[in-house]
Short mmCIF file of C-alpha atoms and ligand atoms in Angstrom, two decimals:
data_model
loop_
_atom_site.label_atom_id
_atom_site.label_comp_id
_atom_site.label_asym_id
_atom_site.label_seq_id
_atom_site.Cartn_x
_atom_site.Cartn_y
_atom_site.Cartn_z
CA UNK A 14 62.60 81.70 236.55
CA UNK A 15 63.02 79.65 240.28
CA UNK A 16 60.26 81.19 242.97
CA UNK A 17 62.05 83.76 244.58
CA UNK A 18 63.06 85.40 240.92
CA UNK A 19 59.49 85.27 239.76
CA UNK A 20 58.37 86.92 243.70
CA UNK A 21 60.29 89.84 242.40
CA UNK A 22 59.71 90.30 238.74
CA UNK A 23 57.45 87.41 237.73
CA UNK A 24 54.67 88.91 235.62
CA UNK A 25 56.22 92.38 236.00
CA UNK A 26 58.24 92.83 232.50
CA UNK A 27 57.11 96.28 231.14
CA UNK A 28 55.23 97.56 233.25
CA UNK A 29 55.35 101.61 232.91
CA UNK A 30 56.11 102.10 229.10
CA UNK A 31 55.72 105.77 229.70
CA UNK A 32 58.89 106.09 232.67
CA UNK A 33 60.62 103.18 232.69
CA UNK A 34 59.39 102.89 236.71
CA UNK A 35 61.37 99.75 238.26
CA UNK A 36 58.08 99.59 240.46
CA UNK A 37 54.64 99.16 239.34
CA UNK A 38 53.15 102.49 239.10
CA UNK A 39 49.93 103.27 241.42
CA UNK A 40 46.88 103.99 238.38
CA UNK A 41 45.08 106.19 241.19
CA UNK A 42 41.96 105.89 238.44
CA UNK A 43 39.00 105.45 237.72
CA UNK A 44 38.44 105.66 234.06
CA UNK A 45 40.69 106.37 230.60
CA UNK A 46 40.44 108.84 228.33
CA UNK A 47 39.27 107.71 224.77
CA UNK A 48 40.66 109.13 221.58
CA UNK A 49 37.54 107.51 219.76
CA UNK A 50 34.78 105.53 221.22
CA UNK A 51 36.06 102.56 222.19
CA UNK A 52 39.44 103.57 221.16
CA UNK A 53 41.44 103.43 224.50
CA UNK A 54 45.09 101.37 225.06
CA UNK A 55 43.60 98.72 227.28
CA UNK A 56 41.72 100.14 230.12
CA UNK A 57 38.41 101.87 230.23
CA UNK A 58 36.78 102.07 234.09
CA UNK A 59 39.06 100.61 237.23
CA UNK A 60 36.62 98.34 238.30
CA UNK A 61 36.14 96.35 234.68
CA UNK A 62 40.23 96.93 234.83
CA UNK A 63 43.47 98.73 236.24
CA UNK A 64 46.97 98.56 235.17
CA UNK A 65 48.57 98.05 239.16
CA UNK A 66 46.05 95.44 239.68
CA UNK A 67 46.91 94.29 235.90
CA UNK A 68 50.61 93.96 237.29
CA UNK A 69 49.03 92.62 240.59
CA UNK A 70 47.36 89.56 239.02
CA UNK A 71 50.08 88.92 236.36
CA UNK A 72 52.63 88.70 239.87
CA UNK A 73 49.96 86.55 241.56
CA UNK A 74 49.92 83.67 238.73
CA UNK A 75 53.53 83.64 238.17
CA UNK A 76 54.00 83.03 241.67
CA UNK A 77 51.62 80.16 241.66
CA UNK A 78 52.64 78.78 238.49
CA UNK A 79 49.42 79.78 237.14
CA UNK A 80 48.17 81.08 234.09
CA UNK A 81 44.96 83.70 235.36
CA UNK A 82 45.67 86.13 238.58
CA UNK A 83 42.19 87.74 239.45
CA UNK A 84 42.65 90.07 242.54
CA UNK A 85 39.56 90.61 244.72
CA UNK A 86 39.26 93.03 247.38
CA UNK A 87 39.24 90.57 250.16
CA UNK A 88 40.00 86.68 250.20
CA UNK A 89 35.92 85.78 250.72
CA UNK A 90 35.21 87.62 247.93
CA UNK A 91 37.81 85.56 246.32
CA UNK A 92 35.65 82.16 247.97
CA UNK A 93 32.02 84.50 246.59
CA UNK A 94 33.64 84.76 243.26
CA UNK A 95 34.19 80.77 243.25
CA UNK A 96 30.44 80.30 244.53
CA UNK A 97 29.08 82.45 241.71
CA UNK A 98 30.43 80.09 238.98
CA UNK A 99 27.61 77.84 240.52
CA UNK A 100 24.48 77.06 239.79
CA UNK A 101 20.94 76.63 242.60
CA UNK A 102 21.09 72.53 242.79
CA UNK A 103 24.53 72.60 242.74
CA UNK A 104 26.64 70.61 245.39
CA UNK A 105 30.10 71.03 247.07
CA UNK A 106 32.04 69.35 249.06
CA UNK A 107 33.84 70.75 251.67
CA UNK A 108 36.88 70.15 254.36
CA UNK A 109 35.29 70.56 257.22
CA UNK A 110 37.99 72.42 258.96
CA UNK A 111 37.67 75.30 257.39
CA UNK A 112 38.12 78.96 257.58
CA UNK A 113 35.47 79.99 259.77
CA UNK A 114 34.65 82.85 257.26
CA UNK A 115 34.03 80.60 254.61
CA UNK A 116 31.98 78.23 256.46
CA UNK A 117 29.52 81.39 257.32
CA UNK A 118 29.46 82.27 253.76
CA UNK A 119 28.78 78.71 252.74
CA UNK A 120 26.59 77.84 254.66
CA UNK A 121 24.60 81.21 256.03
CA UNK A 122 24.84 83.02 252.35
CA UNK A 123 25.12 80.37 249.87
CA UNK A 124 22.78 77.50 251.63
CA UNK A 125 19.68 80.18 251.03
CA UNK A 126 20.62 80.09 247.37
CA UNK A 127 19.76 76.93 246.59
CA UNK A 128 23.40 75.48 246.97
CA UNK A 129 23.84 72.32 249.15
CA UNK A 130 27.43 71.77 250.93
CA UNK A 131 28.68 68.21 252.62
CA UNK A 132 30.97 69.18 255.65
CA UNK A 133 33.75 66.26 255.71
CA UNK A 134 36.24 65.24 257.20
CA UNK A 135 39.24 65.37 254.35
CA UNK A 136 41.56 62.79 254.92
CA UNK A 137 40.25 59.61 253.49
CA UNK A 138 39.65 59.97 250.15
CA UNK A 139 36.55 57.07 249.82
CA UNK A 140 35.11 59.54 252.38
CA UNK A 141 34.89 62.40 249.51
CA UNK A 142 33.96 59.81 246.75
CA UNK A 143 31.45 58.42 248.70
CA UNK A 144 29.98 61.79 248.51
CA UNK A 145 29.97 62.81 245.10
CA UNK A 146 26.69 62.37 243.25
CA UNK A 147 26.05 63.95 239.45
CA UNK A 148 25.20 67.01 241.27
CA UNK A 149 28.47 67.75 242.94
CA UNK A 150 30.87 70.51 240.98
CA UNK A 151 33.13 71.41 243.83
CA UNK A 152 35.60 69.86 246.00
CA UNK A 153 36.87 72.91 248.80
CA UNK A 154 40.07 72.19 250.72
CA UNK A 155 42.42 74.37 253.13
CA UNK A 156 45.58 73.14 253.70
CA UNK A 157 47.32 73.33 256.28
CA UNK A 158 43.48 73.86 258.15
CA UNK A 159 42.40 76.52 260.00
CA UNK A 160 43.57 76.41 263.17
CA UNK A 161 43.57 72.59 263.69
CA UNK A 162 47.17 72.51 261.16
CA UNK A 163 45.49 69.09 259.45
CA UNK A 164 47.56 68.27 255.95
CA UNK A 165 44.83 67.61 253.25
CA UNK A 166 46.93 65.27 250.41
CA UNK A 167 46.30 67.76 247.15
CA UNK A 168 47.33 65.34 244.73
CA UNK A 169 45.19 62.28 245.99
CA UNK A 170 41.89 64.26 246.22
CA UNK A 171 42.82 65.48 242.98
CA UNK A 172 42.73 61.96 241.02
CA UNK A 173 39.11 61.95 242.53
CA UNK A 174 38.51 65.25 241.37
CA UNK A 175 39.46 64.91 237.68
CA UNK A 176 38.26 60.92 237.85
CA UNK A 177 34.39 62.99 238.55
CA UNK A 178 35.05 65.88 236.34
CA UNK A 179 34.51 68.20 239.19
CA UNK A 180 36.00 71.40 239.93
CA UNK A 181 39.11 71.42 243.11
CA UNK A 182 39.84 74.66 244.78
CA UNK A 183 42.41 75.07 247.67
CA UNK A 184 43.25 78.01 249.85
CA UNK A 185 46.20 78.42 249.85
CA UNK A 186 45.85 81.17 252.74
CA UNK A 187 48.63 79.14 255.65
CA UNK A 188 51.44 77.75 253.63
CA UNK A 189 51.21 80.62 250.78
CA UNK A 190 52.33 79.88 247.38
CA UNK A 191 56.15 79.56 248.48
CA UNK A 192 55.33 76.53 250.74
CA UNK A 193 52.58 75.29 248.14
CA UNK A 194 51.98 75.25 245.08
CA UNK A 195 48.01 73.47 244.63
CA UNK A 196 48.19 74.12 240.74
CA UNK A 197 50.98 71.73 240.55
CA UNK A 198 49.54 68.95 242.58
CA UNK A 199 46.62 69.55 240.52
CA UNK A 200 44.45 71.69 242.23
CA UNK A 201 42.02 73.77 239.48
CA UNK A 202 41.73 76.71 241.77
CA UNK A 203 43.95 77.89 243.88
CA UNK A 204 42.92 81.13 246.71
CA UNK A 205 45.11 82.88 248.76
CA UNK A 206 43.99 85.51 251.21
CA UNK A 207 46.95 87.70 250.50
CA UNK A 208 45.88 89.73 253.27
CA UNK A 209 47.71 87.53 255.36
CA UNK A 210 51.59 86.37 254.11
CA UNK A 211 51.63 87.68 251.01
CA UNK A 212 51.10 91.38 252.38
CA UNK A 213 52.75 90.05 255.13
CA UNK A 214 53.03 93.80 257.33
CA UNK A 215 49.04 93.66 257.84
CA UNK A 216 48.12 96.22 256.41
CA UNK A 217 46.16 95.42 253.41
CA UNK A 218 42.65 93.11 252.90
CA UNK A 219 42.92 91.68 249.53
CA UNK A 220 41.95 88.23 248.08
CA UNK A 221 43.85 86.18 245.12
CA UNK A 222 42.56 83.94 242.43
CA UNK A 223 44.67 81.82 240.29
CA UNK A 224 43.70 79.65 237.62
CA UNK A 225 44.94 77.86 234.54
CA UNK A 226 41.78 76.90 232.50
CA UNK A 227 40.54 79.75 230.18
CA UNK A 228 37.40 78.85 230.22
CA UNK A 229 37.02 78.96 234.00
CA UNK A 230 39.20 82.18 234.54
CA UNK A 231 36.75 84.08 231.81
CA UNK A 232 34.33 83.02 234.18
CA UNK A 233 35.69 84.58 237.08
CA UNK A 234 36.78 87.96 235.02
CA UNK A 235 33.41 88.34 234.28
CA UNK A 236 32.54 88.25 237.87
CA UNK A 237 34.89 90.23 239.08
CA UNK A 238 33.69 93.04 236.76
CA UNK A 239 29.74 91.99 237.12
CA UNK A 240 29.87 92.11 241.25
CA UNK A 241 32.73 94.54 241.02
CA UNK A 242 34.54 93.22 243.81
CA UNK A 243 38.15 94.55 243.34
CA UNK A 244 40.64 95.72 245.74
CA UNK A 245 41.79 99.41 244.99
CA UNK A 246 45.13 100.59 243.24
CA UNK A 247 46.76 101.53 246.45
CA UNK A 248 46.28 98.26 248.19
CA UNK A 249 47.30 96.30 244.41
CA UNK A 250 50.51 97.90 245.32
CA UNK A 251 51.11 97.20 249.04
CA UNK A 252 50.42 93.12 248.18
CA UNK A 253 53.17 93.15 245.06
CA UNK A 254 55.28 95.25 247.58
CA UNK A 255 54.47 92.58 249.65
CA UNK A 256 55.40 89.03 247.27
CA UNK A 257 58.93 91.02 246.23
CA UNK A 258 59.71 89.44 249.92
CA UNK A 259 57.17 86.80 250.65
CA UNK A 260 60.17 84.16 250.12
CA UNK A 261 62.67 85.76 252.78
CA UNK A 262 60.08 86.11 255.26
CA UNK A 263 58.25 82.05 254.93
CA UNK A 264 62.41 81.06 254.99
CA UNK A 265 62.43 82.50 258.23
CA UNK A 266 58.39 82.37 259.77
CA UNK A 267 59.79 78.44 259.42
CA UNK A 268 62.77 78.51 261.49
CA UNK A 269 60.55 80.32 264.22
CA UNK A 270 57.65 78.32 263.75
CA UNK A 271 59.91 75.13 264.55
CA UNK A 272 61.79 76.62 267.73
CA UNK A 273 58.59 77.49 268.85
CA UNK A 274 56.72 74.26 267.98
CA UNK A 275 59.88 72.05 269.75
CA UNK A 276 59.36 74.76 272.54
CA UNK A 277 56.03 73.71 273.27
CA UNK A 278 55.97 70.27 272.51
CA UNK A 279 58.02 69.92 275.58
CA UNK A 280 56.11 72.35 278.18
CA UNK A 281 54.90 70.39 281.00
CA UNK A 282 51.54 72.51 280.90
CA UNK A 283 50.84 72.15 277.40
CA UNK A 284 48.75 69.05 276.14
CA UNK A 285 48.77 69.09 272.60
CA UNK A 286 50.92 70.30 270.00
CA UNK A 287 49.50 71.37 265.96
CA UNK A 288 52.72 71.82 263.59
CA UNK A 289 52.79 69.47 260.44
CA UNK A 290 56.63 70.01 261.26
CA UNK A 291 56.93 67.49 263.94
CA UNK A 292 57.29 63.97 263.39
CA UNK A 293 54.60 63.33 265.83
CA UNK A 294 51.81 65.14 263.58
CA UNK A 295 49.05 62.52 261.90
CA UNK A 296 49.95 64.13 258.99
CA UNK A 297 53.33 64.40 258.55
CA UNK A 298 53.98 62.42 255.77
CA UNK A 299 51.81 64.26 253.32
CA UNK A 300 53.02 67.44 254.73
CA UNK A 301 56.62 66.56 253.42
CA UNK A 302 55.90 65.48 250.00
CA UNK A 303 53.72 68.64 249.14
CA UNK A 304 55.54 71.41 250.83
CA UNK A 305 59.07 72.85 250.98
CA UNK A 306 58.89 73.70 254.81
CA UNK A 307 55.90 73.89 257.11
CA UNK A 308 55.60 77.58 258.41
CA UNK A 309 54.71 79.69 261.14
CA UNK A 310 51.27 79.06 262.02
CA UNK A 311 50.91 76.64 265.08
CA UNK A 312 48.15 75.98 267.55
CA UNK A 313 48.84 74.41 270.86
CA UNK A 314 46.04 73.36 274.03
CA UNK A 315 47.22 74.42 277.66
CA UNK A 316 46.27 71.17 279.78
CA UNK A 317 43.19 71.09 282.23
CA UNK A 318 41.18 73.01 278.90
CA UNK A 319 39.91 76.01 280.58
CA UNK A 320 38.92 78.72 279.14
CA UNK A 321 40.16 81.19 282.23
CA UNK A 322 43.82 79.76 281.89
CA UNK A 323 44.01 80.46 277.57
CA UNK A 324 42.39 83.67 278.72
CA UNK A 325 44.93 84.28 281.68
CA UNK A 326 48.09 83.04 279.08
CA UNK A 327 47.39 85.59 275.99
CA UNK A 328 46.72 88.67 278.47
CA UNK A 329 50.00 88.21 279.85
CA UNK A 330 51.57 87.93 276.36
CA UNK A 331 54.06 91.21 276.29
CA UNK A 332 56.12 90.50 272.69
CA UNK A 333 53.17 88.27 270.48
CA UNK A 334 49.88 90.43 270.42
CA UNK A 335 46.90 89.71 270.96
CA UNK A 336 44.43 90.04 267.91
CA UNK A 337 42.65 88.15 264.87
CA UNK A 338 44.50 87.12 261.62
CA UNK A 339 48.05 85.91 260.60
CA UNK A 340 51.04 85.81 258.76
CA UNK A 341 52.39 89.32 259.37
CA UNK A 342 55.84 90.29 260.05
CA UNK A 343 54.52 90.34 263.89
CA UNK A 344 53.96 87.62 266.25
CA UNK A 345 49.72 87.23 266.95
CA UNK A 346 48.20 85.28 269.39
CA UNK A 347 44.05 84.08 268.66
CA UNK A 348 41.48 81.91 270.73
CA UNK A 349 39.65 80.22 267.70
CA UNK A 350 36.31 78.94 270.04
CA UNK A 351 36.07 83.01 271.08
CA UNK A 352 37.57 84.95 268.24
CA UNK A 353 38.07 83.01 264.62
CA UNK A 354 35.77 80.58 265.35
CA UNK A 355 32.82 82.14 267.19
CA UNK A 356 30.49 81.84 264.52
CA UNK A 357 31.08 77.58 264.79
CA UNK A 358 28.48 76.40 266.82
CA UNK A 359 30.03 74.87 270.24
CA UNK A 360 29.40 70.71 269.24
CA UNK A 361 30.03 71.51 265.94
CA UNK A 362 34.02 73.26 267.02
CA UNK A 363 34.38 70.42 270.01
CA UNK A 364 33.97 67.98 267.07
CA UNK A 365 36.79 69.30 265.39
CA UNK A 366 39.45 69.57 268.03
CA UNK A 367 38.79 73.36 268.86
CA UNK A 368 38.37 73.14 272.62
CA UNK A 369 38.44 76.50 274.80
CA UNK A 370 42.28 76.12 275.69
CA UNK A 371 43.13 75.84 272.61
CA UNK A 372 45.48 78.83 271.63
CA UNK A 373 46.76 79.56 267.96
CA UNK A 374 49.99 81.22 267.18
CA UNK A 375 51.03 83.09 264.04
CA UNK A 376 54.64 83.10 264.74
CA UNK A 377 56.32 85.87 263.27
CA UNK A 378 59.79 87.02 262.07
CA UNK A 379 61.01 88.36 265.44
CA UNK A 380 64.21 87.37 267.01
CA UNK A 381 63.34 83.77 268.35
CA UNK A 382 64.34 84.09 271.61
CA UNK A 383 62.33 86.68 272.56
CA UNK A 384 59.45 84.48 271.77
CA UNK A 385 60.59 81.50 273.30
CA UNK A 386 60.77 83.76 276.41
CA UNK A 387 57.58 85.60 276.08
CA UNK A 388 55.90 81.83 275.66
CA UNK A 389 57.72 80.79 279.13
CA UNK A 390 56.58 83.74 281.14
CA UNK A 391 53.12 83.85 279.39
CA UNK A 392 52.95 79.76 280.86
CA UNK A 393 54.47 80.63 284.20
C1 PLP B 419 41.72 85.18 256.17
C2 PLP B 419 41.50 84.29 255.61
C3 PLP B 419 40.09 84.10 254.83
C4 PLP B 419 39.68 84.57 254.80
O1 PLP B 419 39.64 86.24 253.51
P1 PLP B 419 40.00 88.21 254.24
O2 PLP B 419 40.86 88.48 253.28
O3 PLP B 419 39.99 87.96 255.80
O4 PLP B 419 38.35 87.82 253.44
C5 PLP B 419 40.18 83.25 253.88
N1 PLP B 419 40.97 81.70 254.27
C6 PLP B 419 41.67 81.61 254.97
C7 PLP B 419 42.52 80.37 255.77
C8 PLP B 419 42.30 83.04 255.82
O5 PLP B 419 43.12 82.71 256.95
#
């Protein structure tokens, strides 16, 4: 099946043997009756397994071109499960331009459990290789990165990870499986915060992991059950429903993203625009190679770099909503320095480009003329 068909049908064969419902039923149950001890129809207790969750996990695996999907209560719970496969003394090389919550999880929780994290820029494969030693177990990447929209060359890094026998994990939240397929590019684990584009309607928090390797999958399913950070059946149903229109939404997000990026690029009050679809973007060539299109996530800075101007702009928006998060049908705007990236020290933040006047947009699927008009009046 091609992607658009997989988004709707992938892994959904025979989801309701009882009544042949077209949509996966919501199995709102904690437990399942057994005819004699241990004799059941595949499900015993809903932390260990639930049919609605299984339907979602099969869909997740299908759209990512992977073998195994594992769903969690949030994106961070999914990342947490990956780190739990490591042991004290193990080392992780992570991109420094990483989602704020991921940085906090690595640096404020797992560092104290004896895992060592190296945060580096991932534009140079040599630099990554120079950080590898015999304790290195995982390379953590995110592309496009949040909020600077840097593009990391997944295929190039996978040659290094394979050479040294290290796992490569990619946070695919911004691109989604529609725009980019990290497993096909050589990654071992692909993570998505389904809270964002997969759900697509800003109404569910959920996390996804997809892998091909049976042993890694076994470990992750074990952690999913043993640590218990599972999503509920209703949330699984909602993400499944969201995935069915992922391809349509991503096409429109990308189209509107281009219109907004081009508008901002030419605006006299705008300093820099960060969108991988612009030819002026430093990683545009890699983006063109590894992504189908460029999506709806854009950051830009206002000339003069004042927090006051950024705040005033955000307060004046009418169609864009000032809010955390991204990936829903509605357009959102945020201020990384005080919102998503407030947990990163100012000095560290500015080193990677997150200046005080930086604005991050999640361009939605409204009429693009209304979006441009809104940005124009707020900048004025
Ligand atoms: C939101 C987000 C996460 C965390 O996901 P939650 O579902 O909020 O736990 C991780 N990575 C990226 C890039 C995100 O945008």
